[in-house]
Short mmCIF file of C-alpha atoms in Angstrom, two decimals:
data_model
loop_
_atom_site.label_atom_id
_atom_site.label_comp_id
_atom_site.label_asym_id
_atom_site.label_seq_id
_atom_site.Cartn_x
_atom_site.Cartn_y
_atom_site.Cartn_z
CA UNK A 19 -13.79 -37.12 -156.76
CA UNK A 20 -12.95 -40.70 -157.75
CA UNK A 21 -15.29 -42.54 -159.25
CA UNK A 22 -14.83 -46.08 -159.12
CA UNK A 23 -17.65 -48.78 -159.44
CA UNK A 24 -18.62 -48.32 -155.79
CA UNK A 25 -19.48 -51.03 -153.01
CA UNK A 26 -21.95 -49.97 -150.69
CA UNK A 27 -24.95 -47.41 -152.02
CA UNK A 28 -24.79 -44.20 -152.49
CA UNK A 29 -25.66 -40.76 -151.06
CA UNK A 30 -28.47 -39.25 -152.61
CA UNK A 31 -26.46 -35.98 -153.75
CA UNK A 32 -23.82 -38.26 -155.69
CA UNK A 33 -26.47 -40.42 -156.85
CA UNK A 34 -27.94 -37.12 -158.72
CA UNK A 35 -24.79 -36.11 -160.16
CA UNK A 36 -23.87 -39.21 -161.55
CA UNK A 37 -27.78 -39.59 -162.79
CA UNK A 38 -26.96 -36.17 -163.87
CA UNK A 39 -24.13 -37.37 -166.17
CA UNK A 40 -25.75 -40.36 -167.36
CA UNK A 41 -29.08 -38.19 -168.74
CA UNK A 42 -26.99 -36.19 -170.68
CA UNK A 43 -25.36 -39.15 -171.78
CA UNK A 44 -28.20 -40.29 -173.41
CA UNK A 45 -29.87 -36.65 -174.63
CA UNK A 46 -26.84 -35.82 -175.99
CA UNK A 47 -27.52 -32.25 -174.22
CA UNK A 48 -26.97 -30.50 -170.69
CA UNK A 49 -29.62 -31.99 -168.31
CA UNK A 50 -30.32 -30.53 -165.22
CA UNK A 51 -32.09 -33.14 -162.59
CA UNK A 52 -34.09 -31.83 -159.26
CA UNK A 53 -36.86 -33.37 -157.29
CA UNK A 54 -34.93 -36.64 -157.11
CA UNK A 55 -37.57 -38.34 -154.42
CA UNK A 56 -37.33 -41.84 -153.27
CA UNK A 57 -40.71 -44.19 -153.58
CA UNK A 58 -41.07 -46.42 -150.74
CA UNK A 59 -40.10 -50.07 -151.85
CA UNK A 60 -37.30 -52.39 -150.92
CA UNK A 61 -33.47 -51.41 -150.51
CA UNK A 62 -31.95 -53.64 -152.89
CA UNK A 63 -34.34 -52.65 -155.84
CA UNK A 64 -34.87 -48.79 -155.73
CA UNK A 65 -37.31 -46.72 -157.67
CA UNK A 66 -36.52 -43.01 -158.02
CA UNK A 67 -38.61 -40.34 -159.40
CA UNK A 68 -36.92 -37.27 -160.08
CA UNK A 69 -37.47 -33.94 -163.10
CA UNK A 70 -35.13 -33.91 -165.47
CA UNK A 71 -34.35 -30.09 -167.73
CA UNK A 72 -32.89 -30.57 -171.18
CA UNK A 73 -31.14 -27.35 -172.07
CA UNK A 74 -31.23 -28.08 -175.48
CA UNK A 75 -30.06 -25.02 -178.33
CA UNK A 76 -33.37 -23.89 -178.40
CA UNK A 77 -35.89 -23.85 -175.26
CA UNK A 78 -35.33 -26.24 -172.30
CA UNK A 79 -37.70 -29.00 -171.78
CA UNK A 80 -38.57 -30.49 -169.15
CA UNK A 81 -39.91 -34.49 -168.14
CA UNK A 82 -40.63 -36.30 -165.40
CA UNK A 83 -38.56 -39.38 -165.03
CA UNK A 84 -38.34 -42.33 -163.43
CA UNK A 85 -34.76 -44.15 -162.66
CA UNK A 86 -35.74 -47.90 -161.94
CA UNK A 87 -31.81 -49.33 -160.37
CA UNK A 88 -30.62 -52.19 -158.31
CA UNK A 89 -27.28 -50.79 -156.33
CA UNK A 90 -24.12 -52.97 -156.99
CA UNK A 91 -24.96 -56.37 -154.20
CA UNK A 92 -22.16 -56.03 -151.38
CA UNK A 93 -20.83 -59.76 -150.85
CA UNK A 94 -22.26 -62.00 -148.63
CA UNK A 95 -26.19 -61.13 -148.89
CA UNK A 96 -26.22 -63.07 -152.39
CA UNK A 97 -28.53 -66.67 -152.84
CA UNK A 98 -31.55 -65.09 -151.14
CA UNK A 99 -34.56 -66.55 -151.40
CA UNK A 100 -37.78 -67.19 -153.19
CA UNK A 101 -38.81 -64.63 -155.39
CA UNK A 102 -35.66 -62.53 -155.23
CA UNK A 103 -34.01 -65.33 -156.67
CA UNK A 104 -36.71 -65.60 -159.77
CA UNK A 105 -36.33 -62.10 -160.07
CA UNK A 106 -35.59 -60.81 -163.78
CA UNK A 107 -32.29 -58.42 -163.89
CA UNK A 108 -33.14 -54.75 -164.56
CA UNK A 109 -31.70 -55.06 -168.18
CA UNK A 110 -33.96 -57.68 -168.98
CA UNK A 111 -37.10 -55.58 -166.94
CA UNK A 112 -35.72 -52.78 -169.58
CA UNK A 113 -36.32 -54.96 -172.86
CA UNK A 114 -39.66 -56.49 -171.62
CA UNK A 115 -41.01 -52.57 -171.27
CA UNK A 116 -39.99 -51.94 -174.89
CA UNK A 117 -41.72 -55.23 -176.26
CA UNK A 118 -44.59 -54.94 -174.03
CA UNK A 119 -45.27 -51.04 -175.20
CA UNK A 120 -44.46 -52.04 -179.11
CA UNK A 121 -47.45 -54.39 -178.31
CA UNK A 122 -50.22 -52.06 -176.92
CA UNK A 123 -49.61 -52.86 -173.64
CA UNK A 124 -49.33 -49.36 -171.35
CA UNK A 125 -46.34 -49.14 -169.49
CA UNK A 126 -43.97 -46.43 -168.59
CA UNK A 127 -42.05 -45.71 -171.65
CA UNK A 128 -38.52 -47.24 -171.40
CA UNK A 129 -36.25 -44.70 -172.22
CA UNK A 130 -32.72 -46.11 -171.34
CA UNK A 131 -30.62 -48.50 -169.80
CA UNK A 132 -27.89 -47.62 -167.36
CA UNK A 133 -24.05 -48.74 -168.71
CA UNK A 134 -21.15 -49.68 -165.82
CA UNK A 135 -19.84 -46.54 -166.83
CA UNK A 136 -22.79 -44.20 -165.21
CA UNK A 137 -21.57 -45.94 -161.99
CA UNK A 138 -25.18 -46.39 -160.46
CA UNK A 139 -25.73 -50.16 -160.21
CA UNK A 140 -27.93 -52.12 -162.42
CA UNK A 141 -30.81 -50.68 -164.27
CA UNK A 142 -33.21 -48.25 -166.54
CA UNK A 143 -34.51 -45.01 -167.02
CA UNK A 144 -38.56 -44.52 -167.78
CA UNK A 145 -40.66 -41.61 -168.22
CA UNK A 146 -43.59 -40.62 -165.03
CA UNK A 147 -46.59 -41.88 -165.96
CA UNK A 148 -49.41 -40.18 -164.04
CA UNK A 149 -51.25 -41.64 -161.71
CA UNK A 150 -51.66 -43.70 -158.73
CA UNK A 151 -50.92 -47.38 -157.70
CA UNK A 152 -52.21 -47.26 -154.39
CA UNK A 153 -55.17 -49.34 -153.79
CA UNK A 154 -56.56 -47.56 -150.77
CA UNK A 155 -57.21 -44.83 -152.95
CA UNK A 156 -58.08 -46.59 -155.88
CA UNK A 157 -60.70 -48.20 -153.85
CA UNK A 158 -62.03 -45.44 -151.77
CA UNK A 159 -61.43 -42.00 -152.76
CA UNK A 160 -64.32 -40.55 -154.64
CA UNK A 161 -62.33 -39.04 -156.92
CA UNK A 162 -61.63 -42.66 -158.23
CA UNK A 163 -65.42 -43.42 -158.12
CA UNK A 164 -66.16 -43.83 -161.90
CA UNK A 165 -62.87 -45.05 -162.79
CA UNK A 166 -63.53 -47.90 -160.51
CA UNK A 167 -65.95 -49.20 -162.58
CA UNK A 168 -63.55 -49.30 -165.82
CA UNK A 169 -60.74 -50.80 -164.03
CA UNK A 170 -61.69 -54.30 -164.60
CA UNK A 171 -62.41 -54.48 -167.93
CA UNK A 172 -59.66 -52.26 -168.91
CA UNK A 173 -57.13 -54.97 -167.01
CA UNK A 174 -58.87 -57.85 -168.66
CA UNK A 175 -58.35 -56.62 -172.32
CA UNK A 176 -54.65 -55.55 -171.04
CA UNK A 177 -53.85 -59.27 -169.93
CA UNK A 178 -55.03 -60.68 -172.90
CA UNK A 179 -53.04 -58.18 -175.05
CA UNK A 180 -49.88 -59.28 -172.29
CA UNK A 181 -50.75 -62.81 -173.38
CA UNK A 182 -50.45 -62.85 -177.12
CA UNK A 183 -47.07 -61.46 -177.01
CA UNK A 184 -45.23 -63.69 -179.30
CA UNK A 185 -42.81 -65.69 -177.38
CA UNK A 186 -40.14 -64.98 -180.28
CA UNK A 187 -40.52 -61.42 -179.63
CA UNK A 188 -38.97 -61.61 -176.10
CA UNK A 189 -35.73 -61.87 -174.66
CA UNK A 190 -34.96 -65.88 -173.08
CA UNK A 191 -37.30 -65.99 -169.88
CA UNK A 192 -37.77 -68.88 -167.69
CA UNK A 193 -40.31 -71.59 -168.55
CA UNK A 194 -42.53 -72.52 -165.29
CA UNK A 195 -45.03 -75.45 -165.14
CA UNK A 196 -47.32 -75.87 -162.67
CA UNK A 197 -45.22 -78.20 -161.13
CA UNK A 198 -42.45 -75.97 -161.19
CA UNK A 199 -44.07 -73.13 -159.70
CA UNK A 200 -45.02 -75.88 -156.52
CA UNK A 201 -41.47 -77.12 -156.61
CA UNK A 202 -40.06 -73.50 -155.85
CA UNK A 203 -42.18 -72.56 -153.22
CA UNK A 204 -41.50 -75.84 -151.85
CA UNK A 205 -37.83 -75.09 -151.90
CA UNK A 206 -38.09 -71.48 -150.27
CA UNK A 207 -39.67 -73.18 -147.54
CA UNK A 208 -36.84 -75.59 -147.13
CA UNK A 209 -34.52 -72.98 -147.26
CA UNK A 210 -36.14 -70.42 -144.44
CA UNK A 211 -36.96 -73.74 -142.65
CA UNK A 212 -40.11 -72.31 -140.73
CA UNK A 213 -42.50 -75.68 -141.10
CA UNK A 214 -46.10 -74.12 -141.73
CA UNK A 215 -48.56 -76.70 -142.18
CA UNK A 216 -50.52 -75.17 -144.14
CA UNK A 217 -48.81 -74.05 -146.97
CA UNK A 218 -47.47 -77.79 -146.76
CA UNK A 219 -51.06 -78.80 -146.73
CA UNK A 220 -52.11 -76.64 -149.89
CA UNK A 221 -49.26 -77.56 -151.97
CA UNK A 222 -50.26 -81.30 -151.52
CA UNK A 223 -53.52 -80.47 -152.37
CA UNK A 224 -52.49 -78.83 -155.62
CA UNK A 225 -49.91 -81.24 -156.34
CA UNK A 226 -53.02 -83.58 -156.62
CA UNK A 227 -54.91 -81.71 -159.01
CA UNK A 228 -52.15 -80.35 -161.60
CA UNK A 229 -53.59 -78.26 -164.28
CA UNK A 230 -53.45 -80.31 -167.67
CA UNK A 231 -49.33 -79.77 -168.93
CA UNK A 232 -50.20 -79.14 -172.37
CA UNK A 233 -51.19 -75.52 -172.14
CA UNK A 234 -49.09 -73.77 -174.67
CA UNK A 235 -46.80 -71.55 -172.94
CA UNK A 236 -47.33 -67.97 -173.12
CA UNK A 237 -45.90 -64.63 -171.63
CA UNK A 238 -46.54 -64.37 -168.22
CA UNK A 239 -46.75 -61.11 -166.17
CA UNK A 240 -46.35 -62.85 -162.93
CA UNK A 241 -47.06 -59.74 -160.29
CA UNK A 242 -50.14 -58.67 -161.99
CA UNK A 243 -52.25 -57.40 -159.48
CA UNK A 244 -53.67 -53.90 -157.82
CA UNK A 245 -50.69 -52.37 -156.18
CA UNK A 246 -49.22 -52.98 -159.23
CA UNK A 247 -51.09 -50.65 -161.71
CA UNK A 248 -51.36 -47.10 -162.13
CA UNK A 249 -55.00 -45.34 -162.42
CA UNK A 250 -55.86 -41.87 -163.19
CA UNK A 251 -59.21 -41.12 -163.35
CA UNK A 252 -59.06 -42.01 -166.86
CA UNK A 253 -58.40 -45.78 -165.86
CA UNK A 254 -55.44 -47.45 -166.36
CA UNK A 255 -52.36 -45.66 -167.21
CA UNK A 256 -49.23 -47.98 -166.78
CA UNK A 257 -48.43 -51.89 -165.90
CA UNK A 258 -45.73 -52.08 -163.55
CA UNK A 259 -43.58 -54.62 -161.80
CA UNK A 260 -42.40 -57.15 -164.54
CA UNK A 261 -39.32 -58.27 -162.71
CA UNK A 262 -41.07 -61.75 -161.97
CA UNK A 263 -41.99 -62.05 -165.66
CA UNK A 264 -41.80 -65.67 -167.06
CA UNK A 265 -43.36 -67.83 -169.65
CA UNK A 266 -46.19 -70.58 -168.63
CA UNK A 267 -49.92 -70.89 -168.14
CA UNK A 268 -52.03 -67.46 -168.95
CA UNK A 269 -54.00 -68.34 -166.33
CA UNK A 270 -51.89 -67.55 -163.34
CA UNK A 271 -52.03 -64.03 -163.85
CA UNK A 272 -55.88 -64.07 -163.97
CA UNK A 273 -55.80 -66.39 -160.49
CA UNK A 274 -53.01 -64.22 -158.59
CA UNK A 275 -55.18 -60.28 -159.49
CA UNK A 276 -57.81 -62.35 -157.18
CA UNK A 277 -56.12 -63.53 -154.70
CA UNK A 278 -57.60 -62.05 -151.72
CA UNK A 279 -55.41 -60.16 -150.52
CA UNK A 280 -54.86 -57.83 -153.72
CA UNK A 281 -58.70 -57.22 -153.04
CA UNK A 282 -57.38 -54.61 -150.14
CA UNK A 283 -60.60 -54.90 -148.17
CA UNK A 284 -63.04 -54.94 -150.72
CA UNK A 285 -63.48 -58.81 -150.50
CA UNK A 286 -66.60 -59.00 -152.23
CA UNK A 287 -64.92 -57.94 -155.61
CA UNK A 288 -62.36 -60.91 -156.27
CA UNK A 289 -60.79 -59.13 -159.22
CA UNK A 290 -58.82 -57.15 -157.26
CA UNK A 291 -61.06 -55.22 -155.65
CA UNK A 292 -63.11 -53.69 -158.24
CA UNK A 293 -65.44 -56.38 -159.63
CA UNK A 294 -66.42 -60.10 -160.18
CA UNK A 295 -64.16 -62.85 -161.49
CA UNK A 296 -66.22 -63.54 -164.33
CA UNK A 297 -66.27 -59.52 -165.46
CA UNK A 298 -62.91 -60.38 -165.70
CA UNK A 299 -62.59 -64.00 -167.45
CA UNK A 300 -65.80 -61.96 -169.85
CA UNK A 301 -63.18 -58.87 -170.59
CA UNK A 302 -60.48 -60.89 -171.22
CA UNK A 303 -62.22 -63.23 -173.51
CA UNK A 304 -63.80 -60.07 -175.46
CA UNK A 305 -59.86 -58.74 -176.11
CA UNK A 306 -58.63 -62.38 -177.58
CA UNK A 307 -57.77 -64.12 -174.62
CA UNK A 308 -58.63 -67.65 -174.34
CA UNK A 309 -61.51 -69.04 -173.18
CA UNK A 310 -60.96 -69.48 -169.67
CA UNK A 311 -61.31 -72.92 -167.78
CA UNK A 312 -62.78 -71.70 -164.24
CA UNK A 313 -60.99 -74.56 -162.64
CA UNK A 314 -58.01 -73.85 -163.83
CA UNK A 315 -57.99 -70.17 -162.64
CA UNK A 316 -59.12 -71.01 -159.39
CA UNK A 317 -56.14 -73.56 -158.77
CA UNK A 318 -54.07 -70.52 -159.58
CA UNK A 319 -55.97 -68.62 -157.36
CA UNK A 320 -54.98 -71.00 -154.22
CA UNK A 321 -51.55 -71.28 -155.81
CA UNK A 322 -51.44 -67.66 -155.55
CA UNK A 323 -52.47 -67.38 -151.98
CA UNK A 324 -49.99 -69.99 -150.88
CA UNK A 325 -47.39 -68.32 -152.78
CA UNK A 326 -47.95 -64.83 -151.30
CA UNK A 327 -47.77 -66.31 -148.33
CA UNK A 328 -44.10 -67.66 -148.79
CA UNK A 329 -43.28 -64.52 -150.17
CA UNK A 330 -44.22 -63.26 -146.69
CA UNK A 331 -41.79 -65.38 -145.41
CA UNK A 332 -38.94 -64.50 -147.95
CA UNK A 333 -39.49 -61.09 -147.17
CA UNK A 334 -39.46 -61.36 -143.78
CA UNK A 335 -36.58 -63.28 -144.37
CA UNK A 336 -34.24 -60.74 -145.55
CA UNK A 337 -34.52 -58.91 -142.91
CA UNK A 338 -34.05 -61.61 -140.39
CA UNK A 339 -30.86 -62.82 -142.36
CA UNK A 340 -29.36 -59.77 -141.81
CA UNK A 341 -29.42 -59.05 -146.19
CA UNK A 342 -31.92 -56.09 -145.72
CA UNK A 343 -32.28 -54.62 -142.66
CA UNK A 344 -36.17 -52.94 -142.54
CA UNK A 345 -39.53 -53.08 -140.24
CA UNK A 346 -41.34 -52.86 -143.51
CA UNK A 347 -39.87 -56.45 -144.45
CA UNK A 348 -39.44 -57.95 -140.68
CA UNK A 349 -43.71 -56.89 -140.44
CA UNK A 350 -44.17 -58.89 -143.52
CA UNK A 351 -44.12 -61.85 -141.82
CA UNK A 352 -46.51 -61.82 -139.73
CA UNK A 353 -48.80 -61.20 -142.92
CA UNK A 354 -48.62 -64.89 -143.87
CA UNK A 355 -51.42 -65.95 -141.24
CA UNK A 356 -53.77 -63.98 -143.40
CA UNK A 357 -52.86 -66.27 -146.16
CA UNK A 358 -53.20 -69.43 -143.94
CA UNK A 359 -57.21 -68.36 -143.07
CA UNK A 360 -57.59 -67.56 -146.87
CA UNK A 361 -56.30 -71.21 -147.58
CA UNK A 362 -58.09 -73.32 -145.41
CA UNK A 363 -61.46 -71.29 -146.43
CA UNK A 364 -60.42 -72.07 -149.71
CA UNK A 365 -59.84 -75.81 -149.60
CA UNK A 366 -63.11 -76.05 -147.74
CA UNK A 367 -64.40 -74.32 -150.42
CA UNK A 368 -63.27 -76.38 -152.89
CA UNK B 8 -39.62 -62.18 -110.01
CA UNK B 9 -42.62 -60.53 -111.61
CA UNK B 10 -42.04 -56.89 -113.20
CA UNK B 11 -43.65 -53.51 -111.75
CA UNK B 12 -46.59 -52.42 -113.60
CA UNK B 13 -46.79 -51.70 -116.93
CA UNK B 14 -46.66 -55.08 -117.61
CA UNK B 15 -45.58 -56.11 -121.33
CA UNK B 16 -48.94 -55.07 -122.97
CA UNK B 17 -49.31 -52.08 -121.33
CA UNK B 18 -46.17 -50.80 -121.96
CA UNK B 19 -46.14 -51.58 -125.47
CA UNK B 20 -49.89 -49.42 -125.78
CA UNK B 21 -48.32 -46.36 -124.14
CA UNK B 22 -45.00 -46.55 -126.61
CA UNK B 23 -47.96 -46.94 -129.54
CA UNK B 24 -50.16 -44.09 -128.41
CA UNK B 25 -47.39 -41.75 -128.35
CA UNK B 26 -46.05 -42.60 -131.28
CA UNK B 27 -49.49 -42.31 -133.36
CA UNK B 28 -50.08 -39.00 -131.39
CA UNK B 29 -46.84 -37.32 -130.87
CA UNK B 30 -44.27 -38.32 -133.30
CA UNK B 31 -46.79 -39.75 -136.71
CA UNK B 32 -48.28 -36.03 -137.44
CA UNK B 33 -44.36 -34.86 -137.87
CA UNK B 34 -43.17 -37.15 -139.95
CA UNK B 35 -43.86 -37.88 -143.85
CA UNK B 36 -43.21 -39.92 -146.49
CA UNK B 37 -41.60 -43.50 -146.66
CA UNK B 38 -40.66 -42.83 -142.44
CA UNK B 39 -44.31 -41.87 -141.78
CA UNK B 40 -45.00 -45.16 -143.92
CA UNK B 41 -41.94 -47.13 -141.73
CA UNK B 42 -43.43 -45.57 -138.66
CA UNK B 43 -47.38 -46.60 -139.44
CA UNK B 44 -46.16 -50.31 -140.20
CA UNK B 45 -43.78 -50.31 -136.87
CA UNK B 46 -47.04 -49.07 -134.78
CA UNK B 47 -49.04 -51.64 -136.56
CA UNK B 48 -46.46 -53.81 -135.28
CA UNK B 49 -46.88 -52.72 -132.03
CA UNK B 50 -50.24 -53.74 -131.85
CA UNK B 51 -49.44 -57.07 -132.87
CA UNK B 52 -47.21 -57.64 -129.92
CA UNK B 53 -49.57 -56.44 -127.35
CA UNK B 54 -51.62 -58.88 -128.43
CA UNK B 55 -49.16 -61.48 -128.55
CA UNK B 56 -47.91 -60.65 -124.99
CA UNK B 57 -51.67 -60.82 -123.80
CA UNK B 58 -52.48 -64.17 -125.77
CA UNK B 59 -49.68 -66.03 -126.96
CA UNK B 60 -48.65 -68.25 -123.95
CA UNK B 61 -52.25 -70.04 -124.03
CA UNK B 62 -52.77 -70.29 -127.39
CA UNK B 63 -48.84 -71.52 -127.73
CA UNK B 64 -49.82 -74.32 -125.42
CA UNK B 65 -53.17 -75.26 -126.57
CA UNK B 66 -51.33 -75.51 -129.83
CA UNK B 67 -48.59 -78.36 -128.50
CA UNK B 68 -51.63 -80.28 -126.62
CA UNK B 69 -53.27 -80.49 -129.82
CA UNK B 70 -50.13 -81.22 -132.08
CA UNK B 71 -49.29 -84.02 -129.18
CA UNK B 72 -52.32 -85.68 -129.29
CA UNK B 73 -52.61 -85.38 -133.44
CA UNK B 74 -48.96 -87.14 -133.78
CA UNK B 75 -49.17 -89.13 -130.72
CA UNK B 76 -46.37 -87.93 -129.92
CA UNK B 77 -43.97 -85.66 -127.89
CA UNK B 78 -41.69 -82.59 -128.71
CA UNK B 79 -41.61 -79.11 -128.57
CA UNK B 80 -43.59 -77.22 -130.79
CA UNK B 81 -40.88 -76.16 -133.62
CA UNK B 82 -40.42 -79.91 -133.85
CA UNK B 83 -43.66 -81.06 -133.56
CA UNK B 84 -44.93 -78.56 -136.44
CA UNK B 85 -42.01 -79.62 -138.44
CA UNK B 86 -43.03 -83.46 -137.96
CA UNK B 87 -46.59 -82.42 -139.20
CA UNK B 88 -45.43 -80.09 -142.48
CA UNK B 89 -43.09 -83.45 -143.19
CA UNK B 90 -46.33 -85.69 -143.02
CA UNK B 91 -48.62 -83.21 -145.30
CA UNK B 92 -46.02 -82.50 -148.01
CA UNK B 93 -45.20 -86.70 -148.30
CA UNK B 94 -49.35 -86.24 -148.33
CA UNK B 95 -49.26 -88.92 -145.37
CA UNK B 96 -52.19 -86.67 -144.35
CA UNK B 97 -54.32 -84.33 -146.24
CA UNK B 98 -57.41 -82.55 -145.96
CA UNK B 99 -59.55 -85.68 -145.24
CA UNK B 100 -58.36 -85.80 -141.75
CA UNK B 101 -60.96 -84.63 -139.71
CA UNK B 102 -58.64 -84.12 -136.72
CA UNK B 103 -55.77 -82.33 -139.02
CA UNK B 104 -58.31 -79.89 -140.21
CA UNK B 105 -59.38 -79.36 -136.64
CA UNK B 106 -56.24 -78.59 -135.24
CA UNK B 107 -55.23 -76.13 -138.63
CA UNK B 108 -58.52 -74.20 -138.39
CA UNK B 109 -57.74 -73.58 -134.31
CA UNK B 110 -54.03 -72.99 -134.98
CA UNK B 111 -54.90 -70.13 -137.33
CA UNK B 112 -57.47 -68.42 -135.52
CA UNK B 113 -55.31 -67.97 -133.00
CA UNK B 114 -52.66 -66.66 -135.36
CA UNK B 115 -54.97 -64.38 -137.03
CA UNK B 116 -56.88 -63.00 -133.79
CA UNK B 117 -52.63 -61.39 -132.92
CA UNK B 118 -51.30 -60.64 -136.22
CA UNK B 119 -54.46 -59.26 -137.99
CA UNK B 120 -57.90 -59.74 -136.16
CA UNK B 121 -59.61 -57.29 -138.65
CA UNK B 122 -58.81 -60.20 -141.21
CA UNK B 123 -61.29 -61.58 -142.88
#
């Protein structure tokens, strides 16, 4: 068999073998990989679980892994929009895991990154972390029933450990004011060219009432939110999904976890499902955070519902421009009306 | 000419039902996942065939009378997001806020009545 840098994806059998050869790569041993089990997510950025066997001199040992990989983009599907297009490259995902673990943070351990050699597109390799990300159970399985009450806190102290990251310690991430983060949206909109009113209507209204610029600037999670956490019954085990990382105001991580629709049903908790928004602004202040301005949070918080609901539309998006075909994606975006009742309830509110 | 019975709605329920009864149970994984958001979807559109027309056109008689103005609904809501992000109107407008708040119920009562 050939094995050129290939075009399209791959099958799964070749994509073990050349896994296969790219494990013992970096063990420096004979690894044997089975289970290799896709996790349901988007084409164009895959996660893979999968056991891998090193038959080391002595007795074999055996982890569960995780293979994090973007497949090679086939021409014509590139300058998507939105999100996609802020979206961190998996070798830069790779060095934020390191820095974020060195720093207390849990995440799954980074192990290693891919090289064009191992043939399998762009990205990492990360050890299993047990537990679950799924927010219906989170939420309503008993088993979950005292961890529920830990998950809030626990998140708090984690964002404010996330948050005093020193900026020197990272790899060159894009800076993104306030007005920034409007002027993006703003331009995915252009570019699907679906005029909703509303999100027109909110970004106006936050336009208007910009959060003070002199914030200093700190590491920003930027997808920091139930769905994207795993829980044992322990609490916490791992932060996921740093691939819209960036540097900017704390506070938009604290606004996004309660937008509400990372609450999953359980509206009455705005911090994500589990609890108030001031157990959360109190954890995070108790872990070294700042002290947070309310205001601020909350204009996050509508920035955050505005913005999901774009990403709605992105999604939908690449499925209706033909980049990623998927029901998963085309459903998406008929999500964003959900966002449009959250918006106007929350510029009444306001 | 009109179509025989099962009209859109009712066509679309009996393609849900057996898909939740008959072919969900087999399946597993990220297609039982694919298959729970396409029946979702399914839902949607028999609400959409049921509803849409008169909320569609309740939608362009408001837009008409909000712009004073004529068009086709596409270019009439594109008039209106032009107008809100040069903040020509905002959330002062009594009218505006009218028309938003019955647009979206609408919306909401086909894509995800269970909303809230």
């Amino acid at each position: 068999m050939e094995q050129p840098p290939e075009t399209g994806d791959l099958a799964p059998a070749e994509l073990a073998r050349r896994l296969t050869a790219a494990c013992a790569r970096h063990f420096g041993c004979t690894v044997r990989v089975e289970g290799l089990f896709r996790h349901s997510g988007g084409a164009s950025r895959q996660t893979w679980g999968f056991d891998a066997t090193l038959e080391h001199a002595g007795s074999p040992q055996r982890d569960a892994l995780v293979l994090r990989r973007d497949p090679p983009r086939s021409a014509g599907t590139g300058a998507l929009t939105g999100e996609t297009s802020l979206a961190l490259d998996r070798g830069l995902e790779f060095e934020l895991l390191q820095v974020a673990q060195r720093h207390g943070v849990p995440v799954p351990a980074p192990l290693f990154a891919l090289t064009p050699g191992d043939g399998l597109g762009e990205g990492f390799v990360m050890r299993h972390v047990p537990g679950t990300a799924i927010a219906r159970e989170l939420l309503r399985d008993p088993r979950y029933a005292r961890t529920r009450a830990n998950i809030v806190p626990q998140l708090g102290g984690i964002l404010a450990r996330l948050h005093a990251i020193p900026l020197p310690e990272l790899p060159a991430l894009r800076r993104t004011t306030p007005a920034e983060a409007i002027a993006q949206q703003r331009h995915v909109l252009d570019t699907i060219g679906e005029p909703h009113p509303v999100y027109e209507l909110a970004f106006t209204w936050l336009e208007r009432r910009l959060p003070a610029v002199d914030v200093a600037p700190r590491f920003v999670h930027g997808d920091f939110r139930t769905g994207n956490f795993l829980a044992a019954e322990e609490g916490v085990t791992a932060i996921l999904d740093w691939e819209i990382a960036h540097t900017g105001d704390p506070l938009e991580d604290l606004g996004w976890m309660c937008i509400k629709s990372w609450r999953f049903g359980a509206v009455e908790n705005p911090a994500g499902g589990f609890g108030s928004r001031e157990a959360l602004f109190a954890a995070y202040e108790a872990a070294g955070g700042e002290k947070v301005d309310v205001a601020r949070a909350r204009w996050w918080e509508i920035f955050g519902t505005a913005r999901w609901g774009v990403i709605c539309m992105a999604q939908a998006w690449k499925h209706l421009s033909g980049a990623e075909h998927s029901v998963e994606l085309a459903s998406i975006g008929r999500r964003c009306a959900e966002t449009e009742v959250d918006l106007l309830q929350l510029l009444a509110e306001a | 000419m009109a179509q025989d019975r099962p009209h859109a709605p009712e066509l679309l329920r009996a393609i849900r039902e057996f898909l939740a009864a008959d072919v969900l149970p087999k399946l597993e994984g990220r297609t039982q996942f694919h298959l729970k958001v396409a029946i979702n979807s399914l839902a949607i559109l028999e609400r959409e065939t049921t509803n849409a027309a008169t909320a569609d056109a309740a939608e362009l008689a408001r837009l008409k009378a909000l712009l004073g103005r004529d068009g086709s609904l596409p270019e009439l809501n594109a008039e209106l997001a032009r107008q809100l992000r040069a903040g020509l109107r905002d959330e002062t407008d009594a009218a505006l806020m009218a028309h938003l708040r019955a647009t979206i119920a609408d919306k909401i009562a086909i894509s995800n009545p269970k909303w809230r």
